[in-house]
C-alpha positions as a LaTeX table, in Angstrom:
\begin{tabular}{lrrr}
\hline
Residue & $x$ (\AA) & $y$ (\AA) & $z$ (\AA) \\
\hline
Met1 & 192.37 & 97.43 & $-57.85$ \\
Gln2 & 194.59 & 99.14 & $-55.91$ \\
Ile3 & 196.73 & 102.20 & $-58.23$ \\
Lys4 & 200.68 & 101.59 & $-57.26$ \\
Asn5 & 203.60 & 103.82 & $-58.79$ \\
His6 & 203.82 & 103.29 & $-62.51$ \\
Asp7 & 205.72 & 105.01 & $-65.32$ \\
Tyr8 & 202.73 & 105.12 & $-67.53$ \\
Lys9 & 204.49 & 106.93 & $-70.60$ \\
Val10 & 201.04 & 106.59 & $-73.14$ \\
Cys11 & 197.30 & 108.33 & $-72.87$ \\
Phe12 & 195.05 & 107.16 & $-74.81$ \\
Leu13 & 191.24 & 109.26 & $-74.53$ \\
Asp14 & 188.11 & 108.90 & $-76.31$ \\
Ile15 & 186.55 & 111.43 & $-77.63$ \\
Asp16 & 182.43 & 111.64 & $-76.95$ \\
Gly17 & 181.79 & 111.08 & $-73.96$ \\
Thr18 & 185.12 & 111.26 & $-71.61$ \\
Leu19 & 187.42 & 114.33 & $-73.71$ \\
Val20 & 184.15 & 116.45 & $-73.84$ \\
Asp21 & 181.57 & 117.68 & $-71.95$ \\
Asn22 & 177.89 & 117.19 & $-73.66$ \\
Asn23 & 177.84 & 120.14 & $-75.22$ \\
Lys24 & 181.67 & 118.43 & $-76.63$ \\
Gln25 & 183.14 & 120.49 & $-75.08$ \\
Ile26 & 186.85 & 120.97 & $-73.08$ \\
Ser27 & 186.90 & 122.19 & $-69.99$ \\
Asn28 & 190.06 & 124.23 & $-68.92$ \\
Gln29 & 190.27 & 121.85 & $-66.14$ \\
Thr30 & 191.21 & 118.76 & $-68.64$ \\
Lys31 & 193.46 & 121.25 & $-70.67$ \\
Lys32 & 195.37 & 121.44 & $-67.54$ \\
Ser33 & 195.95 & 117.99 & $-65.89$ \\
Leu34 & 196.79 & 116.88 & $-70.24$ \\
Asp35 & 199.73 & 119.48 & $-69.63$ \\
Gln36 & 200.74 & 118.43 & $-66.63$ \\
Ile37 & 200.99 & 114.83 & $-67.46$ \\
Arg38 & 202.47 & 115.83 & $-71.37$ \\
Asn39 & 205.49 & 117.70 & $-69.23$ \\
Lys40 & 206.05 & 114.49 & $-67.31$ \\
Gly41 & 206.95 & 112.65 & $-70.37$ \\
Val42 & 203.18 & 111.16 & $-71.40$ \\
Glu43 & 202.65 & 110.42 & $-74.47$ \\
Val44 & 198.71 & 111.66 & $-74.79$ \\
Ile45 & 197.01 & 110.32 & $-77.97$ \\
Ile46 & 193.38 & 110.19 & $-79.62$ \\
Ala47 & 191.32 & 106.86 & $-79.43$ \\
Thr48 & 188.15 & 107.40 & $-81.09$ \\
Gly49 & 185.93 & 106.13 & $-83.53$ \\
Arg50 & 185.06 & 108.77 & $-85.74$ \\
Pro51 & 187.49 & 109.68 & $-88.65$ \\
Pro52 & 190.20 & 112.51 & $-88.64$ \\
Tyr53 & 188.30 & 115.29 & $-90.40$ \\
His54 & 185.73 & 114.61 & $-87.05$ \\
Phe55 & 187.84 & 115.75 & $-84.60$ \\
Phe56 & 190.52 & 117.33 & $-85.84$ \\
Ser57 & 189.69 & 121.05 & $-84.47$ \\
Ile58 & 189.49 & 118.63 & $-80.68$ \\
Ala59 & 193.31 & 117.78 & $-81.76$ \\
Glu60 & 194.77 & 121.20 & $-82.94$ \\
Glu61 & 192.92 & 122.51 & $-79.13$ \\
Leu62 & 194.47 & 120.43 & $-77.30$ \\
Met63 & 198.26 & 120.16 & $-79.53$ \\
Ile64 & 198.04 & 117.41 & $-80.35$ \\
Asn65 & 198.96 & 115.18 & $-84.05$ \\
Ser66 & 198.58 & 111.54 & $-82.68$ \\
Phe67 & 195.41 & 109.37 & $-82.87$ \\
Val68 & 194.55 & 105.24 & $-83.06$ \\
Ser69 & 191.00 & 106.91 & $-85.41$ \\
Phe70 & 187.76 & 104.70 & $-87.00$ \\
Asn71 & 187.89 & 102.83 & $-83.71$ \\
Gly72 & 191.44 & 101.33 & $-84.55$ \\
Ala73 & 191.38 & 100.93 & $-88.44$ \\
Tyr74 & 193.55 & 103.57 & $-89.26$ \\
Ser75 & 196.90 & 105.56 & $-86.27$ \\
Val76 & 198.48 & 107.79 & $-86.80$ \\
Tyr77 & 202.09 & 109.43 & $-84.88$ \\
Lys78 & 202.78 & 113.08 & $-85.54$ \\
Gly79 & 201.68 & 112.08 & $-88.48$ \\
Glu80 & 203.19 & 110.01 & $-90.86$ \\
Val81 & 200.94 & 106.55 & $-90.69$ \\
Val82 & 201.14 & 103.85 & $-87.87$ \\
His83 & 198.77 & 101.42 & $-90.13$ \\
Lys84 & 195.89 & 101.26 & $-92.25$ \\
His85 & 194.06 & 98.03 & $-92.27$ \\
Gly86 & 190.64 & 99.26 & $-94.68$ \\
Met87 & 187.55 & 97.01 & $-95.56$ \\
Asp88 & 187.42 & 93.90 & $-98.14$ \\
Thr89 & 184.85 & 96.27 & $-100.93$ \\
Ser90 & 183.21 & 92.20 & $-101.16$ \\
Ala91 & 181.96 & 92.55 & $-97.51$ \\
Leu92 & 180.64 & 96.26 & $-98.30$ \\
Gln93 & 178.59 & 95.44 & $-101.24$ \\
Glu94 & 176.80 & 92.13 & $-99.42$ \\
Leu95 & 176.63 & 94.29 & $-96.38$ \\
Ile96 & 174.92 & 97.63 & $-99.41$ \\
Glu97 & 172.47 & 95.26 & $-101.02$ \\
Tyr98 & 171.75 & 94.02 & $-97.32$ \\
Ala99 & 171.05 & 97.44 & $-95.87$ \\
Gly100 & 169.18 & 98.37 & $-98.88$ \\
Met101 & 167.01 & 95.28 & $-98.45$ \\
Lys102 & 165.98 & 96.83 & $-95.09$ \\
Gln103 & 165.01 & 100.55 & $-96.42$ \\
His104 & 168.82 & 101.76 & $-93.82$ \\
Pro105 & 170.70 & 103.89 & $-94.76$ \\
Leu106 & 174.35 & 103.49 & $-95.55$ \\
Val107 & 177.46 & 106.37 & $-94.35$ \\
Phe108 & 181.14 & 105.21 & $-95.76$ \\
Ser109 & 183.69 & 106.41 & $-94.69$ \\
Ser110 & 187.07 & 106.91 & $-96.14$ \\
Glu111 & 190.12 & 108.76 & $-94.15$ \\
Lys112 & 189.62 & 111.82 & $-96.58$ \\
Lys113 & 185.43 & 112.10 & $-95.61$ \\
Ser114 & 182.25 & 110.56 & $-95.55$ \\
Val115 & 179.83 & 110.20 & $-97.34$ \\
Ser116 & 176.30 & 108.73 & $-98.80$ \\
Asn117 & 174.32 & 106.99 & $-100.39$ \\
Thr118 & 171.01 & 107.97 & $-99.00$ \\
Leu119 & 170.83 & 112.29 & $-100.36$ \\
Asn120 & 169.92 & 114.64 & $-96.68$ \\
His121 & 167.99 & 111.79 & $-95.30$ \\
His122 & 166.82 & 113.16 & $-91.98$ \\
Glu123 & 168.30 & 110.73 & $-89.70$ \\
Ile124 & 172.36 & 111.52 & $-91.11$ \\
Ile125 & 171.27 & 114.42 & $-90.55$ \\
Gln126 & 170.50 & 114.09 & $-86.99$ \\
Thr127 & 173.58 & 111.54 & $-86.18$ \\
Phe128 & 175.68 & 114.96 & $-87.13$ \\
Lys129 & 174.35 & 117.13 & $-85.76$ \\
Asp130 & 174.35 & 115.47 & $-82.57$ \\
Leu131 & 178.15 & 114.99 & $-82.55$ \\
His132 & 178.41 & 119.09 & $-83.75$ \\
Leu133 & 179.78 & 118.91 & $-87.12$ \\
Asn134 & 179.08 & 121.63 & $-89.84$ \\
Tyr135 & 178.32 & 119.76 & $-92.12$ \\
Lys136 & 176.43 & 116.55 & $-93.97$ \\
Pro137 & 177.84 & 113.88 & $-96.38$ \\
Glu138 & 177.79 & 114.54 & $-99.62$ \\
Tyr139 & 175.53 & 112.16 & $-101.74$ \\
Asn140 & 178.10 & 109.47 & $-102.75$ \\
Pro141 & 175.98 & 106.21 & $-103.58$ \\
Asp142 & 179.22 & 104.85 & $-105.07$ \\
Tyr143 & 182.11 & 105.77 & $-103.81$ \\
Trp144 & 183.15 & 102.43 & $-101.52$ \\
Lys145 & 183.83 & 101.53 & $-105.42$ \\
Lys146 & 187.00 & 103.91 & $-106.27$ \\
Ser147 & 188.39 & 104.44 & $-102.37$ \\
Leu148 & 189.65 & 102.67 & $-99.75$ \\
Leu149 & 187.10 & 102.90 & $-96.67$ \\
Phe150 & 187.72 & 102.56 & $-93.26$ \\
Gln151 & 184.21 & 102.15 & $-91.91$ \\
Ala152 & 180.51 & 101.60 & $-92.17$ \\
Met153 & 177.26 & 103.73 & $-90.87$ \\
Val154 & 174.37 & 101.72 & $-90.63$ \\
Tyr155 & 171.82 & 103.53 & $-89.25$ \\
Cys156 & 169.12 & 100.94 & $-87.61$ \\
Lys157 & 167.24 & 100.68 & $-84.42$ \\
Asp158 & 168.88 & 98.87 & $-81.71$ \\
Glu159 & 166.59 & 95.74 & $-82.35$ \\
Glu160 & 167.76 & 95.58 & $-85.07$ \\
Glu161 & 171.22 & 94.72 & $-85.17$ \\
Ile162 & 170.97 & 91.24 & $-84.34$ \\
Asp163 & 170.47 & 91.08 & $-87.77$ \\
Tyr164 & 173.50 & 92.32 & $-88.98$ \\
Ile165 & 175.44 & 90.39 & $-86.49$ \\
Gln166 & 173.72 & 87.18 & $-87.41$ \\
Lys167 & 174.12 & 87.79 & $-91.47$ \\
Phe168 & 177.62 & 88.80 & $-91.34$ \\
Pro169 & 180.45 & 87.04 & $-88.67$ \\
Glu170 & 183.10 & 88.09 & $-90.52$ \\
Leu171 & 182.35 & 92.20 & $-89.20$ \\
Ser172 & 181.66 & 94.03 & $-86.61$ \\
Phe173 & 178.87 & 95.88 & $-85.11$ \\
Val174 & 178.93 & 98.57 & $-82.28$ \\
Arg175 & 176.12 & 100.96 & $-81.59$ \\
Trp176 & 177.38 & 103.94 & $-81.04$ \\
His177 & 174.07 & 106.49 & $-81.04$ \\
Glu178 & 170.52 & 105.60 & $-80.39$ \\
Ile179 & 169.82 & 105.70 & $-84.34$ \\
Ala180 & 172.98 & 103.57 & $-86.19$ \\
Ile181 & 175.89 & 101.77 & $-85.91$ \\
Asp182 & 180.17 & 101.28 & $-87.59$ \\
Val183 & 180.69 & 98.80 & $-89.18$ \\
Met184 & 184.27 & 96.81 & $-88.69$ \\
Pro185 & 185.91 & 94.43 & $-89.98$ \\
Gln186 & 185.88 & 91.70 & $-87.81$ \\
Ser187 & 189.76 & 92.11 & $-86.37$ \\
Ile188 & 189.60 & 95.88 & $-85.62$ \\
Ser189 & 188.43 & 97.55 & $-82.52$ \\
Lys190 & 190.55 & 100.34 & $-80.71$ \\
Ala191 & 192.96 & 97.80 & $-79.07$ \\
Tyr192 & 193.93 & 96.92 & $-82.55$ \\
Gly193 & 194.78 & 99.98 & $-83.32$ \\
Ile194 & 196.53 & 100.95 & $-79.47$ \\
Lys195 & 198.25 & 97.48 & $-79.97$ \\
Glu196 & 200.20 & 99.03 & $-82.63$ \\
Met197 & 200.89 & 102.08 & $-81.92$ \\
Leu198 & 202.27 & 100.68 & $-78.84$ \\
Gln199 & 204.84 & 98.81 & $-81.06$ \\
Phe200 & 205.88 & 101.19 & $-83.12$ \\
Leu201 & 206.47 & 103.72 & $-79.97$ \\
Asn202 & 208.36 & 100.44 & $-78.40$ \\
Val203 & 206.29 & 101.59 & $-74.91$ \\
Ala204 & 204.47 & 97.55 & $-73.48$ \\
Pro205 & 200.66 & 97.27 & $-72.38$ \\
Glu206 & 201.13 & 97.87 & $-68.92$ \\
Glu207 & 202.64 & 101.12 & $-69.40$ \\
Ala208 & 199.21 & 102.68 & $-70.94$ \\
Ile209 & 196.32 & 103.72 & $-69.83$ \\
Ala210 & 193.07 & 104.36 & $-71.07$ \\
Phe211 & 189.86 & 106.78 & $-70.74$ \\
Gly212 & 186.19 & 105.82 & $-71.96$ \\
Asp213 & 182.87 & 105.36 & $-71.71$ \\
Gly214 & 180.97 & 103.60 & $-74.91$ \\
Leu215 & 181.07 & 100.21 & $-75.91$ \\
Asn216 & 183.81 & 100.14 & $-78.63$ \\
Asp217 & 186.19 & 101.18 & $-76.19$ \\
Lys218 & 185.86 & 97.41 & $-74.24$ \\
Glu219 & 188.50 & 96.20 & $-75.99$ \\
Met220 & 191.00 & 99.59 & $-75.48$ \\
Leu221 & 190.32 & 99.56 & $-71.27$ \\
Asp222 & 190.95 & 95.64 & $-70.98$ \\
Phe223 & 194.37 & 95.41 & $-73.56$ \\
Val224 & 196.58 & 98.96 & $-71.80$ \\
Gly225 & 197.59 & 98.52 & $-68.50$ \\
Val226 & 194.73 & 100.79 & $-66.39$ \\
Gly227 & 191.30 & 100.46 & $-68.32$ \\
Ile228 & 189.22 & 103.51 & $-66.68$ \\
Ala229 & 185.35 & 104.20 & $-67.15$ \\
Met230 & 184.06 & 107.43 & $-66.83$ \\
Glu231 & 181.38 & 107.40 & $-64.14$ \\
Asn232 & 178.68 & 107.97 & $-67.18$ \\
Ala233 & 180.02 & 105.05 & $-69.49$ \\
His234 & 177.37 & 102.87 & $-70.54$ \\
Glu235 & 177.06 & 99.64 & $-67.27$ \\
Asp236 & 178.04 & 96.97 & $-69.49$ \\
Leu237 & 181.98 & 98.99 & $-70.34$ \\
Tyr238 & 182.41 & 98.22 & $-66.03$ \\
Pro239 & 183.80 & 94.61 & $-66.23$ \\
Tyr240 & 186.36 & 95.60 & $-68.04$ \\
Ala241 & 187.15 & 98.67 & $-66.33$ \\
Asp242 & 190.40 & 98.97 & $-63.32$ \\
Ile243 & 189.32 & 102.35 & $-62.56$ \\
Ile244 & 185.73 & 104.34 & $-62.48$ \\
Thr245 & 186.16 & 107.94 & $-61.96$ \\
Lys246 & 184.00 & 110.52 & $-62.59$ \\
Ser247 & 181.93 & 111.55 & $-65.16$ \\
Asn248 & 182.12 & 113.84 & $-68.41$ \\
Glu249 & 180.68 & 116.64 & $-66.96$ \\
Asn250 & 182.68 & 116.21 & $-63.87$ \\
Asp251 & 186.08 & 116.58 & $-64.40$ \\
Gly252 & 186.64 & 112.53 & $-65.07$ \\
Ile253 & 189.96 & 112.79 & $-66.57$ \\
Thr254 & 191.19 & 114.74 & $-64.53$ \\
His255 & 190.38 & 112.88 & $-60.92$ \\
Gly256 & 191.54 & 109.57 & $-62.50$ \\
Leu257 & 194.96 & 110.78 & $-63.61$ \\
Lys258 & 195.25 & 111.54 & $-60.24$ \\
Leu259 & 194.11 & 108.65 & $-58.52$ \\
Leu260 & 196.81 & 107.30 & $-60.88$ \\
Asn261 & 199.21 & 109.84 & $-58.84$ \\
Leu262 & 199.76 & 111.60 & $-61.92$ \\
Leu263 & 198.93 & 114.42 & $-61.42$ \\
\hline
\end{tabular}
């Protein structure tokens, strides 16, 4: 696309594969660039599939206290909950029974914590290590019955995902790891959460930009004024992006902001 000067007001940032490098670190250049656009009046907001307690340290490092989390199901602006959209318990029960039949473990997430219905499962432990999280979900198979959940995770292989998609048309399944998929209501996406956030801020989608790299970023990049995919993004994300920037290992956020004349 031809880049035009525009008074962008909000910048949404995915975390994994975008904001952080492959060691889950934020480069000094990225920090500097985000400070520069904030000094120009651009809000910087995290937009992630992670629950809030999985990125608090990152948010604190960048002094960001606004976010769209759980792939759009739970959003907060400067400490104020903008919207929340929990999962239906009847759909959860069916999902649990089906996954149990297939011997696939599950993780359930509320805004407070993540728990598992399987004790010390090696695949669950591995994915939490891959996110550089220093804990594993506690074992609490009945947590879903008494807490409002915003997301579940099913641990299954890529070829097994289609069974869930066909079985549960009311749910959305997005793969975030080679052995795990996020599960949300079909109506939920990062674009849904961003739409709610922008309405709260009285900002038009055309005045927002977003950076992402994963399959859960498709709707987000398509919805905002300028969607920017990282060079390391999943190839299926490219058609939804207006710009392809450098990789998360090569200060891709800074490069993208330069292309938009924000730096």
